[in-house]
Coordinates of C-alpha atoms in Angstrom, one line a residue:
M1 CA 63.8 116.6 56.0
G2 CA 65.2 114.8 59.1
T3 CA 63.1 113.3 61.8
P4 CA 62.4 115.9 64.6
W5 CA 64.4 115.3 67.8
R6 CA 61.2 114.7 69.9
K7 CA 60.0 111.9 67.7
R8 CA 63.3 109.9 67.4
K9 CA 63.0 106.4 68.6
G10 CA 64.8 105.1 71.6
I11 CA 65.0 108.4 73.5
A12 CA 62.6 107.4 76.3
G13 CA 61.8 103.8 75.3
P14 CA 60.7 101.1 77.7
G15 CA 64.2 99.8 78.2
L16 CA 65.6 103.1 79.5
P17 CA 65.7 103.5 83.3
L18 CA 63.1 106.0 84.6
S19 CA 65.8 108.4 86.0
C20 CA 67.6 108.6 82.7
A21 CA 64.3 109.1 80.8
L22 CA 63.5 112.0 83.2
V23 CA 66.9 113.6 82.7
L24 CA 66.5 113.4 78.9
R25 CA 63.0 114.8 79.0
L26 CA 64.1 117.7 81.2
W27 CA 67.1 118.3 78.9
R28 CA 65.1 118.5 75.7
E29 CA 62.3 120.6 77.2
E30 CA 64.5 123.2 78.9
P31 CA 65.5 126.2 76.8
R32 CA 69.2 126.2 75.9
T33 CA 70.2 129.8 76.3
Q34 CA 74.0 129.2 76.5
V35 CA 76.1 126.3 75.4
G36 CA 77.9 124.5 78.2
T37 CA 75.5 125.5 81.0
M38 CA 73.3 123.1 83.0
S39 CA 69.8 124.1 84.1
P40 CA 68.9 123.8 87.8
A41 CA 66.3 121.2 86.9
I42 CA 68.9 118.9 85.4
A43 CA 71.3 119.4 88.3
L44 CA 68.4 118.5 90.7
A45 CA 67.7 115.4 88.8
F46 CA 71.2 114.2 89.3
L47 CA 71.2 115.0 93.0
P48 CA 69.8 111.7 94.3
L49 CA 72.5 109.8 92.3
V50 CA 75.3 111.9 93.7
V51 CA 73.9 111.5 97.3
T52 CA 73.6 107.7 96.8
L53 CA 77.2 107.5 95.6
L54 CA 78.6 109.6 98.4
V55 CA 76.7 107.4 101.0
R56 CA 77.7 104.1 99.4
Y57 CA 81.3 104.9 98.9
R58 CA 81.8 107.2 101.8
H59 CA 84.7 105.1 103.2
Y60 CA 86.6 105.5 99.9
F61 CA 86.0 109.2 99.8
R62 CA 87.3 109.5 103.4
L63 CA 90.4 107.5 102.4
L64 CA 90.9 109.7 99.3
V65 CA 90.6 112.9 101.3
G66 CA 92.9 111.6 104.0
T67 CA 95.7 110.0 101.9
V68 CA 95.7 112.5 99.0
L69 CA 94.3 115.9 99.7
L70 CA 95.0 116.4 103.5
R71 CA 98.4 114.6 103.3
S72 CA 99.6 116.7 100.4
L73 CA 98.5 119.9 102.2
R74 CA 100.3 118.8 105.4
D75 CA 103.4 117.9 103.4
C76 CA 103.5 121.4 101.9
L77 CA 102.9 123.1 105.2
S78 CA 105.3 121.1 107.3
G79 CA 108.0 120.4 104.8
L80 CA 108.0 116.8 106.0
R81 CA 106.6 113.6 104.6
I82 CA 104.0 111.6 106.6
E83 CA 106.5 108.9 107.7
E84 CA 108.8 111.7 109.0
R85 CA 106.0 113.2 111.0
A86 CA 105.1 109.8 112.3
F87 CA 108.7 109.2 113.4
S88 CA 108.8 112.5 115.2
Y89 CA 105.7 111.4 117.1
V90 CA 107.3 108.1 118.0
L91 CA 110.4 109.8 119.3
T92 CA 108.3 111.7 121.8
H93 CA 105.8 109.0 122.8
A94 CA 107.4 105.6 122.4
L95 CA 109.9 103.7 124.5
P96 CA 113.3 103.1 122.8
G97 CA 114.3 99.5 122.6
D98 CA 110.7 98.3 122.8
P99 CA 109.4 97.3 119.3
G100 CA 106.0 96.4 120.6
H101 CA 105.5 99.8 122.2
I102 CA 106.8 101.5 119.0
L103 CA 104.3 99.6 116.9
T104 CA 101.4 100.5 119.3
T105 CA 102.5 104.2 119.1
L106 CA 102.4 104.1 115.3
D107 CA 98.9 102.5 115.4
H108 CA 97.7 105.3 117.8
W109 CA 99.2 108.0 115.6
S110 CA 97.6 106.6 112.5
S111 CA 94.2 106.3 114.2
H112 CA 94.2 109.7 115.9
C113 CA 96.5 111.9 113.9
E114 CA 97.1 111.0 110.3
Y115 CA 96.3 107.8 108.4
L116 CA 99.7 106.1 107.8
S117 CA 98.7 103.5 105.2
H118 CA 100.6 100.9 107.1
M119 CA 99.9 97.2 107.7
G120 CA 98.1 97.7 110.9
P121 CA 97.5 95.4 113.9
V122 CA 95.1 92.9 112.3
K123 CA 97.3 92.1 109.4
G124 CA 100.3 92.4 111.7
Q125 CA 99.0 89.5 113.8
I126 CA 98.7 87.3 110.7
L127 CA 102.3 88.2 109.7
M128 CA 103.7 87.6 113.1
R129 CA 101.9 84.3 113.6
L130 CA 103.3 83.0 110.2
V131 CA 106.8 84.1 111.0
E132 CA 106.7 82.4 114.4
E133 CA 105.2 79.3 112.8
K134 CA 107.6 79.0 109.9
A135 CA 110.7 80.1 111.9
P136 CA 112.5 81.3 108.8
A137 CA 116.3 81.5 108.9
C138 CA 116.2 84.4 106.3
V139 CA 113.3 86.7 105.4
L140 CA 113.2 89.1 102.5
E141 CA 110.8 92.1 102.7
L142 CA 110.2 94.1 99.5
G143 CA 108.8 97.5 100.6
T144 CA 110.1 98.8 103.9
Y145 CA 108.1 102.0 103.9
C146 CA 108.1 103.4 107.5
G147 CA 109.4 100.2 109.0
Y148 CA 106.2 99.0 110.6
S149 CA 106.1 95.5 109.1
T150 CA 109.9 95.3 109.4
L151 CA 109.5 95.5 113.2
L152 CA 106.8 92.9 113.2
I153 CA 109.0 90.4 111.4
A154 CA 112.1 91.2 113.4
Q155 CA 110.6 90.6 116.8
A156 CA 109.1 87.3 115.6
L157 CA 112.3 86.0 114.0
P158 CA 113.9 82.9 115.6
P159 CA 117.4 83.2 117.2
G160 CA 120.0 83.8 114.5
G161 CA 117.3 84.8 112.0
R162 CA 118.1 87.5 109.4
L163 CA 115.9 90.0 107.7
L164 CA 116.8 91.9 104.5
T165 CA 114.3 94.7 103.7
V166 CA 114.3 96.7 100.5
E167 CA 113.1 100.3 100.0
R168 CA 113.4 102.2 96.8
D169 CA 113.0 105.7 98.2
P170 CA 116.1 107.0 100.0
R171 CA 114.2 109.5 102.1
T172 CA 111.7 106.9 103.3
A173 CA 114.5 104.4 103.9
A174 CA 116.3 106.9 106.1
V175 CA 113.2 107.2 108.4
A176 CA 112.8 103.4 108.5
E177 CA 116.5 102.9 109.3
K178 CA 116.1 105.2 112.4
L179 CA 113.0 103.4 113.5
I180 CA 114.6 100.0 113.2
R181 CA 117.6 101.1 115.2
L182 CA 115.4 102.8 117.8
A183 CA 113.6 99.5 118.3
G184 CA 116.9 97.9 119.1
F185 CA 117.7 95.8 116.0
D186 CA 121.2 96.0 114.6
E187 CA 122.5 95.6 111.1
H188 CA 123.4 92.0 111.5
M189 CA 119.8 91.1 112.2
V190 CA 118.0 93.6 110.0
E191 CA 119.7 95.0 106.9
L192 CA 118.1 97.7 105.0
I193 CA 118.9 97.9 101.2
V194 CA 118.1 101.1 99.3
G195 CA 117.1 100.5 95.7
S196 CA 114.3 99.2 93.5
S197 CA 113.3 95.6 93.9
E198 CA 113.9 95.0 90.2
E199 CA 117.5 96.0 90.5
V200 CA 118.2 94.5 94.0
I201 CA 116.8 91.0 93.5
P202 CA 119.4 89.9 90.9
C203 CA 122.2 91.1 93.2
L204 CA 121.0 89.4 96.4
R205 CA 123.1 86.3 96.0
T206 CA 126.4 87.9 95.1
Q207 CA 126.2 91.3 96.8
Y208 CA 124.2 90.5 100.0
Q209 CA 125.0 86.8 100.4
L210 CA 121.4 85.7 100.3
S211 CA 121.2 82.2 98.8
R212 CA 117.6 81.5 99.7
A213 CA 114.7 83.4 101.2
D214 CA 112.5 81.1 103.4
L215 CA 109.8 83.8 103.7
V216 CA 109.2 86.8 101.4
L217 CA 106.9 89.7 102.2
L218 CA 105.6 91.7 99.2
I219 CA 104.3 95.0 100.5
H220 CA 105.6 97.6 98.0
R221 CA 103.6 98.1 94.8
P222 CA 101.0 95.5 93.9
R223 CA 101.6 96.1 90.2
C224 CA 105.2 94.9 90.8
Y225 CA 104.3 91.7 92.7
L226 CA 104.2 89.4 89.7
R227 CA 107.4 90.7 88.1
D228 CA 109.3 90.4 91.4
L229 CA 107.9 86.9 92.1
Q230 CA 109.1 85.8 88.7
L231 CA 112.5 87.4 89.4
L232 CA 112.8 85.4 92.6
E233 CA 112.0 82.2 90.7
A234 CA 114.5 83.0 87.9
H235 CA 117.3 83.6 90.3
A236 CA 116.5 80.4 92.3
L237 CA 116.0 82.4 95.6
L238 CA 112.9 80.4 96.6
P239 CA 113.5 77.0 98.1
A240 CA 110.8 74.3 98.1
G241 CA 108.5 75.1 100.9
A242 CA 109.2 78.8 101.0
T243 CA 106.4 81.1 102.0
V244 CA 105.5 84.2 100.0
L245 CA 103.1 86.7 101.6
A246 CA 101.6 89.5 99.6
D247 CA 99.6 92.4 101.1
H248 CA 97.0 94.6 99.4
V249 CA 96.0 91.9 96.9
L250 CA 92.3 92.9 97.0
F251 CA 92.7 96.7 97.5
P252 CA 94.1 98.2 95.4
G253 CA 94.5 94.7 94.1
A254 CA 97.0 92.4 92.3
P255 CA 94.8 90.3 90.0
R256 CA 97.6 89.3 87.6
F257 CA 99.8 88.1 90.5
L258 CA 96.9 86.1 92.0
Q259 CA 96.0 84.6 88.6
Y260 CA 99.6 83.5 88.0
A261 CA 100.0 82.0 91.5
K262 CA 96.8 80.0 91.1
S263 CA 97.4 78.8 87.5
C264 CA 101.2 78.1 87.3
G265 CA 101.0 75.0 89.4
R266 CA 104.0 75.8 91.6
Y267 CA 102.1 77.4 94.6
R268 CA 99.5 76.4 97.1
C269 CA 97.5 79.5 97.8
R270 CA 95.5 80.8 100.7
L271 CA 93.8 84.2 101.1
Y272 CA 93.2 86.0 104.4
H273 CA 90.4 88.4 104.2
T274 CA 90.9 91.6 106.2
G275 CA 90.0 95.3 106.1
L276 CA 92.3 98.4 105.8
P277 CA 93.5 99.7 109.1
D278 CA 91.1 102.4 110.4
F279 CA 88.9 101.6 107.3
P280 CA 87.5 98.1 108.1
A281 CA 84.6 98.6 105.6
I282 CA 87.2 98.6 102.7
K283 CA 87.9 95.0 102.1
D284 CA 91.5 93.9 101.5
G285 CA 93.5 90.7 101.9
I286 CA 96.8 89.0 102.4
A287 CA 97.8 86.1 100.1
Q288 CA 99.9 83.3 101.4
L289 CA 101.7 81.2 98.8
T290 CA 103.6 78.1 99.6
Y291 CA 106.2 77.3 96.9
A292 CA 106.3 73.7 95.8
G293 CA 109.5 74.0 93.7
P294 CA 110.3 74.7 90.1
G295 CA 108.3 71.7 88.9

């Protein structure tokens, strides 16, 4: 005959946390009248844990609700994407030809209307300072999105500077194109390319006359950062001394990209610690890589 359940070793031993032991005790002492049901006593035992998680990760829950649940609902009700709704707000509240005022309007809309998931003013200051400091002749941006970071770069470019920005989604690219032209930047200064970065990078030299990118901003999908950095290296688009900036390297994170940059021996790395716009408690960062050459 098998050992009775109550006397099996390890069920509530000294190494088991008190809360877990309490739950197990309640579970085995409560009558099981129906398979798949949970008694009120067990549910009550889990309540402190649930409350603790909600309090500790409340910023992440807010972000989840705002960027997934509410955004999807508004998309369905309005028939417009969030970047299209943001552009409509810009049209009625911002000054055409003034990129600084357009950026401020987008920040205000993100803070008071809908979270835009854009770069935001804190990271934006880091980006603009580096563009002004490096004075790149040509900048490559992977991930245009609504055009926020594109305007930041464009207004900090030196005279004669050129910016190529790549966006894979045609509908998003159409909104960004309108925003860029509304800010006063023409196609000679800011050229928007519609396509995936994986397909565009090999064509930059022949199709878009880009022989070198003095500064690259990675702001599309963190999981694609490493692949695209290696593509830029393989096609010799990074001159020695080029700067590569990568956003969202801590949240949601790009660990393989950071590990490669630190271990391959071809980059000097620096990390700027920041928070998400409108969610400063959620820690994020911008990585700055300085390319030393193929080695």
